[in-house]
Amino acid sequence: MTDTLTIRRPDDWHLHFRDGDIMRGVVPYTARQFARAIVMPNLTPPVTTAALAAEYRDRINEAVPQGVKFTPLMTCYLTDTTDPDDLARGFADGVFTAAKLYPANATTNSAHGVSDVAKLYPVLKQMETDGIVLCIHGEVTDHDIDVFDREAEFIERYMRSIVRDFPQLKIIFEHITTADAVKFVEQSSPNIAATITPQHLHINRNAMLVGGIQPHNYCLPVAKRELHRLALRKAATSGSPKFFLGTDSAPHLRGDKENDCGCAGIFGAPYALESYCTVFDEEDALEHFEAFASLNGPAFYGLPANEETITLDRAEVAVPEELDLAGQTIVPWHGGQTIGWRIAG
Ligand code: NCD
Ligand code: ZN
């Protein structure tokens, strides 16, 4: 039995840092584990230009604890009016690493998202030409589509045509939650990959709805049936280069989750690596953990893997029920539970 695992330092290919005091409170949790992170742009107002992204990057860098090496990788929030030239310049200048497509109103702070994917075609063409990665929140927003079917429906309505119309465009189907998405990614060209969160590997929708509403297990896309969780676990632990780590850590204060209209998002950052490692251990796939956490993401983005390493030990870790965040309370993923791996040192 493996009790210690040393892997290259991992990266988080999808997370939310927010801004201001909350951002300053959450950045150290990520920087403790990860060398780099793809930072989502859904602030209010959203990060829609290279100038806004450069300023946001500076604020994040100031929040990295002294002596810790961490690089935020910025994304451009695509809207109906995104300027392809600004995006291309921001990418050429090293400000943008990727661009993010939120269908309008799909999730937290996405009101300015894209109302009609067809309007985005000139931008997608530019991204394909320049090699800019497109990160997609893959859910339709039509009111007549059941919330549990929104990801599968997005594949049929949009993914297939985007992939067909831009065969060279690199696309990340983010935080996938269904067997349908796993199958779509597996059957697509090497230009199509997916991130998978820890929560979608650990829980199905019962964890949110059985025994009372459990708001801390609510995020978007929402957790699905057990068969989907099993498909995600198989994909993540398979060793396939198409699947990699993206926590979708999305901090919301306790009061904003436990509310008449509770926010979507799980604060996964504090024990993310330990959470993923537990899944790989349960699946008897620790030999594929480094690929998922540290190699597949950089390879997809055309970036070097990190040189430093990180070591995990088999050990019981009690995750606090809640954490202080900027003088307020937040419940972390696995809050109040014990997990089986810890980061050594
Ligand atoms: C995210 C957030 O809170 O910003 N919420 C979530 O449930 N994942 C937005 C998102 O990634 O959908
Ligand atoms: Zn997200």
Coordinates of C-alpha atoms and ligand atoms in Angstrom, one line a residue:
M1 CA 0.0 0.0 0.0
T2 CA 1.3 3.4 -0.9
D3 CA 1.5 5.7 2.1
T4 CA 3.5 8.6 0.6
L5 CA 3.2 10.2 -2.8
T6 CA 5.5 12.8 -4.2
I7 CA 4.3 14.5 -7.4
R8 CA 5.3 17.6 -9.3
R9 CA 3.6 20.6 -7.8
P10 CA 0.1 20.8 -9.2
D11 CA -1.9 23.7 -10.7
D12 CA -5.6 24.5 -10.4
W13 CA -7.1 25.0 -13.9
H14 CA -10.3 26.7 -12.7
L15 CA -11.1 28.7 -9.6
H16 CA -12.7 31.9 -8.3
F17 CA -10.7 34.2 -6.1
R18 CA -13.3 37.1 -5.9
D19 CA -11.8 40.5 -5.0
G20 CA -11.0 42.7 -2.0
D21 CA -10.9 41.2 1.5
I22 CA -12.4 37.9 0.4
M23 CA -9.7 37.5 -2.3
R24 CA -7.0 38.3 0.2
G25 CA -8.4 35.7 2.5
V26 CA -8.7 32.9 0.0
V27 CA -5.5 33.3 -2.1
P28 CA -3.2 31.8 0.6
Y29 CA -5.2 28.5 0.6
T30 CA -4.6 28.0 -3.1
A31 CA -1.0 29.2 -3.1
R32 CA -0.2 26.7 -0.3
Q33 CA -0.8 23.8 -2.7
F34 CA -0.7 25.0 -6.3
A35 CA 1.9 26.8 -8.4
R36 CA -0.5 28.3 -10.8
A37 CA -4.3 28.8 -11.2
I38 CA -6.6 29.8 -13.9
V39 CA -8.6 32.6 -12.3
M40 CA -12.2 33.1 -13.3
P41 CA -13.2 36.6 -14.4
N42 CA -16.8 36.7 -13.0
L43 CA -16.3 39.7 -10.7
T44 CA -18.8 42.5 -10.5
P45 CA -18.1 44.1 -12.9
P46 CA -16.6 41.2 -14.9
V47 CA -13.0 41.2 -16.1
T48 CA -13.7 41.9 -19.8
T49 CA -10.5 43.7 -20.9
A50 CA -6.8 43.2 -20.8
A51 CA -6.4 46.4 -18.7
L52 CA -8.9 45.1 -16.1
A53 CA -7.2 41.7 -16.0
A54 CA -3.7 43.2 -15.5
E55 CA -5.0 45.2 -12.5
Y56 CA -6.8 42.2 -11.0
R57 CA -3.6 40.2 -11.5
D58 CA -1.6 42.8 -9.5
R59 CA -4.1 42.7 -6.7
I60 CA -3.9 38.9 -6.5
N61 CA -0.1 38.9 -6.6
E62 CA -0.1 41.3 -3.6
A63 CA -2.2 38.8 -1.7
V64 CA 0.3 35.9 -2.1
P65 CA 2.0 35.3 1.2
Q66 CA 5.7 36.4 1.3
G67 CA 8.1 33.6 0.3
V68 CA 5.4 31.6 -1.6
K69 CA 5.7 31.2 -5.3
F70 CA 2.4 31.4 -7.0
T71 CA 1.3 32.6 -10.5
P72 CA -2.3 33.6 -11.3
L73 CA -3.2 33.0 -14.9
M74 CA -5.9 35.4 -16.1
T75 CA -9.0 34.9 -18.2
C76 CA -11.1 37.2 -20.3
Y77 CA -14.9 37.2 -19.6
L78 CA -16.4 37.0 -23.0
T79 CA -19.5 39.1 -23.7
D80 CA -21.6 39.9 -26.8
T81 CA -19.3 42.8 -27.4
T82 CA -15.8 41.4 -26.7
D83 CA -13.2 43.1 -28.9
P84 CA -11.2 40.3 -30.6
D85 CA -8.2 42.7 -31.0
D86 CA -8.1 43.5 -27.3
L87 CA -8.2 39.8 -26.5
A88 CA -5.5 39.0 -29.0
R89 CA -3.3 41.9 -27.6
G90 CA -3.9 40.8 -24.0
F91 CA -2.9 37.3 -24.9
A92 CA 0.2 38.4 -26.9
D93 CA 1.3 40.6 -23.9
G94 CA 1.0 37.6 -21.5
V95 CA -2.0 39.1 -19.6
F96 CA -4.6 36.6 -20.7
T97 CA -4.0 32.8 -20.7
A98 CA -7.5 31.9 -21.7
A99 CA -11.0 33.3 -22.3
K100 CA -14.2 32.2 -20.6
L101 CA -17.6 31.7 -22.1
Y102 CA -20.5 32.0 -19.7
P103 CA -23.9 31.6 -21.3
A104 CA -25.8 34.6 -20.0
N105 CA -27.3 33.9 -16.5
A106 CA -25.9 30.3 -16.3
T107 CA -24.4 30.9 -12.9
T108 CA -23.0 33.3 -10.3
N109 CA -22.2 36.7 -11.8
S110 CA -22.9 35.7 -15.4
A111 CA -25.5 38.3 -16.3
H112 CA -23.1 39.8 -18.8
G113 CA -22.4 36.5 -20.4
V114 CA -22.9 35.6 -24.0
S115 CA -26.6 35.7 -25.1
D116 CA -26.0 34.1 -28.5
V117 CA -23.0 32.0 -29.3
A118 CA -23.3 32.9 -33.0
K119 CA -22.4 36.5 -32.0
L120 CA -19.1 35.2 -30.6
Y121 CA -17.9 33.6 -33.9
P122 CA -15.4 36.4 -34.9
V123 CA -13.9 36.2 -31.4
L124 CA -13.7 32.4 -31.6
K125 CA -12.0 32.6 -35.0
Q126 CA -9.4 35.0 -33.5
M127 CA -8.8 32.6 -30.6
E128 CA -8.4 29.6 -33.0
T129 CA -5.9 31.5 -35.0
D130 CA -3.9 32.7 -32.0
G131 CA -4.1 29.5 -30.0
I132 CA -6.0 31.0 -27.1
V133 CA -7.8 28.4 -25.0
L134 CA -11.6 28.7 -24.6
C135 CA -13.0 27.7 -21.2
I136 CA -16.7 26.9 -21.4
H137 CA -19.3 26.8 -18.7
G138 CA -21.4 24.2 -20.5
E139 CA -25.0 24.6 -19.5
V140 CA -27.9 25.9 -21.4
T141 CA -30.0 28.5 -19.6
D142 CA -33.4 28.0 -21.2
H143 CA -36.1 27.9 -18.6
D144 CA -37.8 24.9 -20.2
I145 CA -34.7 22.7 -19.7
D146 CA -34.5 20.9 -16.4
V147 CA -31.5 21.9 -14.3
F148 CA -30.2 18.3 -14.2
D149 CA -30.3 18.2 -18.0
R150 CA -28.6 21.5 -18.8
E151 CA -25.1 20.2 -19.4
A152 CA -26.2 17.3 -21.6
E153 CA -28.4 19.7 -23.6
F154 CA -25.5 22.2 -24.0
I155 CA -23.5 19.4 -25.8
E156 CA -26.2 18.9 -28.4
R157 CA -27.1 22.6 -28.9
Y158 CA -23.6 24.2 -28.8
M159 CA -20.6 22.1 -28.1
R160 CA -20.9 19.9 -31.3
S161 CA -21.2 23.0 -33.5
I162 CA -18.4 25.0 -31.9
V163 CA -16.1 22.0 -32.2
R164 CA -17.1 21.4 -35.8
D165 CA -16.8 25.1 -36.8
F166 CA -13.5 25.7 -35.1
P167 CA -11.6 22.4 -35.4
Q168 CA -8.3 23.9 -34.3
L169 CA -9.7 25.8 -31.3
K170 CA -8.6 24.4 -27.9
I171 CA -11.6 24.0 -25.7
I172 CA -11.9 23.1 -22.0
F173 CA -15.4 21.8 -21.1
E174 CA -15.2 22.9 -17.5
H175 CA -16.3 21.2 -14.3
I176 CA -18.0 18.4 -16.1
T177 CA -20.7 16.6 -14.2
T178 CA -22.2 14.0 -16.5
A179 CA -21.4 10.7 -18.3
D180 CA -22.6 12.5 -21.4
A181 CA -19.8 15.1 -21.1
V182 CA -17.2 12.4 -20.4
K183 CA -18.2 10.6 -23.6
F184 CA -18.2 13.8 -25.6
V185 CA -14.7 14.7 -24.5
E186 CA -13.3 11.2 -25.0
Q187 CA -14.7 11.1 -28.5
S188 CA -13.5 14.5 -29.5
S189 CA -10.1 15.5 -31.0
P190 CA -7.1 16.2 -28.7
N191 CA -8.1 19.9 -28.8
I192 CA -11.0 19.1 -26.4
A193 CA -10.4 18.5 -22.7
A194 CA -12.2 18.8 -19.4
T195 CA -11.7 19.8 -15.8
I196 CA -13.3 17.9 -13.0
T197 CA -13.9 19.2 -9.4
P198 CA -13.4 17.3 -6.2
Q199 CA -17.0 17.6 -5.2
H200 CA -18.3 16.0 -8.4
L201 CA -16.0 13.1 -7.7
H202 CA -17.2 12.7 -4.1
I203 CA -20.9 13.4 -4.1
N204 CA -24.0 12.8 -6.1
R205 CA -27.2 14.8 -5.9
N206 CA -28.4 12.9 -2.8
A207 CA -25.8 14.7 -0.8
M208 CA -27.6 18.0 -1.6
L209 CA -31.2 16.9 -1.2
V210 CA -31.5 13.9 1.2
G211 CA -32.0 14.4 4.9
G212 CA -32.7 18.1 4.4
I213 CA -31.4 20.7 2.0
Q214 CA -27.6 20.8 2.3
P215 CA -26.6 24.2 0.8
H216 CA -22.9 23.6 1.2
N217 CA -23.1 20.8 -1.4
Y218 CA -24.8 23.1 -3.9
C219 CA -22.8 24.3 -6.8
L220 CA -23.3 24.8 -10.6
P221 CA -23.4 22.7 -12.6
V222 CA -25.3 20.8 -9.9
A223 CA -24.2 17.3 -8.8
K224 CA -26.0 14.6 -10.8
R225 CA -27.0 10.9 -10.3
E226 CA -24.6 8.3 -9.1
L227 CA -24.0 6.9 -12.5
H228 CA -22.5 10.2 -13.6
R229 CA -20.3 10.5 -10.5
L230 CA -18.9 7.0 -11.3
A231 CA -18.3 8.0 -14.9
L232 CA -16.4 11.1 -13.7
R233 CA -14.3 9.1 -11.3
K234 CA -13.4 6.6 -14.0
A235 CA -12.4 9.4 -16.4
A236 CA -10.4 11.4 -13.8
T237 CA -8.4 8.4 -12.6
S238 CA -8.0 6.8 -16.1
G239 CA -4.7 8.5 -16.9
S240 CA -6.2 10.0 -20.0
P241 CA -4.5 13.4 -20.9
K242 CA -8.0 14.9 -21.6
F243 CA -9.0 15.2 -17.9
F244 CA -7.4 17.4 -15.4
L245 CA -7.7 19.2 -12.1
G246 CA -9.9 22.3 -11.7
T247 CA -11.4 22.8 -8.3
D248 CA -14.0 25.4 -9.2
S249 CA -13.4 26.7 -5.7
A250 CA -16.1 29.3 -5.4
P251 CA -16.2 31.0 -2.0
H252 CA -19.5 32.3 -0.6
L253 CA -19.9 33.3 3.0
R254 CA -22.0 31.0 5.2
G255 CA -24.8 33.5 5.4
D256 CA -25.0 33.7 1.6
K257 CA -25.2 29.9 1.3
E258 CA -27.7 29.4 4.1
N259 CA -30.3 31.8 2.8
D260 CA -33.7 32.0 1.2
C261 CA -31.9 32.1 -2.1
G262 CA -28.6 30.4 -1.4
C263 CA -25.6 31.0 -3.7
A264 CA -24.2 28.3 -5.9
G265 CA -20.5 27.5 -5.2
I266 CA -18.4 25.3 -3.0
F267 CA -15.2 26.6 -1.3
G268 CA -12.9 23.7 -2.3
A269 CA -9.5 25.4 -2.1
P270 CA -8.4 24.7 1.5
Y271 CA -8.2 20.9 1.3
A272 CA -8.4 20.4 -2.5
L273 CA -5.4 18.3 -3.1
E274 CA -6.1 16.0 -0.2
S275 CA -9.7 15.6 -1.4
Y276 CA -8.6 14.6 -4.9
C277 CA -5.9 12.3 -3.6
T278 CA -8.5 10.4 -1.5
V279 CA -10.5 9.7 -4.6
F280 CA -7.5 8.4 -6.5
D281 CA -6.6 6.2 -3.5
E282 CA -10.1 4.8 -3.3
E283 CA -10.0 4.0 -7.0
D284 CA -6.6 2.4 -6.6
A285 CA -5.2 4.8 -9.2
L286 CA -2.6 6.8 -7.3
E287 CA -0.2 6.1 -10.2
H288 CA -2.3 8.4 -12.3
F289 CA -2.6 11.2 -9.8
E290 CA 0.4 13.2 -11.0
A291 CA -0.9 13.2 -14.6
F292 CA -4.3 14.5 -13.5
A293 CA -3.0 17.1 -11.0
S294 CA 0.3 18.3 -12.5
L295 CA 0.9 17.2 -16.1
N296 CA -2.2 17.1 -18.2
G297 CA -3.2 20.7 -17.6
P298 CA 0.1 22.3 -18.5
A299 CA 0.4 20.0 -21.6
F300 CA -3.0 21.1 -22.8
Y301 CA -2.1 24.8 -22.4
G302 CA 1.3 24.3 -23.9
L303 CA 3.0 25.4 -20.6
P304 CA 5.9 23.6 -18.8
A305 CA 5.0 21.4 -15.9
N306 CA 6.3 22.7 -12.6
E307 CA 9.7 21.6 -11.5
E308 CA 9.2 21.6 -7.7
T309 CA 7.4 18.7 -6.0
I310 CA 4.9 18.3 -3.3
T311 CA 4.5 15.2 -1.0
L312 CA 1.2 13.8 0.4
D313 CA 1.0 11.3 3.3
R314 CA -1.7 8.9 4.2
A315 CA -2.9 10.5 7.5
E316 CA -6.3 11.4 9.0
V317 CA -7.0 15.1 8.6
A318 CA -9.9 16.7 10.4
V319 CA -11.3 19.5 8.2
P320 CA -12.6 22.4 10.3
E321 CA -16.4 22.9 10.3
E322 CA -15.9 26.5 9.3
L323 CA -13.1 29.0 8.7
D324 CA -12.7 32.7 9.3
L325 CA -12.7 34.7 6.2
A326 CA -12.2 38.4 6.4
G327 CA -13.8 38.4 9.9
Q328 CA -16.8 36.4 8.6
T329 CA -17.6 32.7 8.4
I330 CA -17.2 30.3 5.5
V331 CA -17.8 26.6 5.3
P332 CA -15.0 24.7 3.4
W333 CA -15.6 21.6 1.3
H334 CA -15.4 18.6 3.6
G335 CA -16.1 20.9 6.5
G336 CA -16.5 18.8 9.7
Q337 CA -15.3 15.6 8.0
T338 CA -12.1 13.6 8.1
I339 CA -10.1 12.9 5.0
G340 CA -7.4 10.3 4.5
W341 CA -4.5 12.3 3.0
R342 CA -2.5 15.3 4.1
I343 CA 0.1 17.5 2.5
A344 CA 3.4 16.7 4.2
G345 CA 5.5 19.5 5.8
Ligands
NCD1 C1 -19.3 29.8 -9.3 C2 -19.2 31.1 -8.6 O1 -19.7 31.1 -7.4 O2 -18.6 32.0 -9.0 N1 -20.3 29.0 -8.7 C3 -20.4 27.6 -8.8 O3 -21.4 27.1 -8.3 N2 -19.5 26.9 -9.4 C4 -19.6 30.0 -10.8 C5 -19.4 28.9 -11.7 O4 -18.3 28.4 -11.9 O5 -20.4 28.3 -12.1
ZN2 ZN -16.4 28.2 -11.7

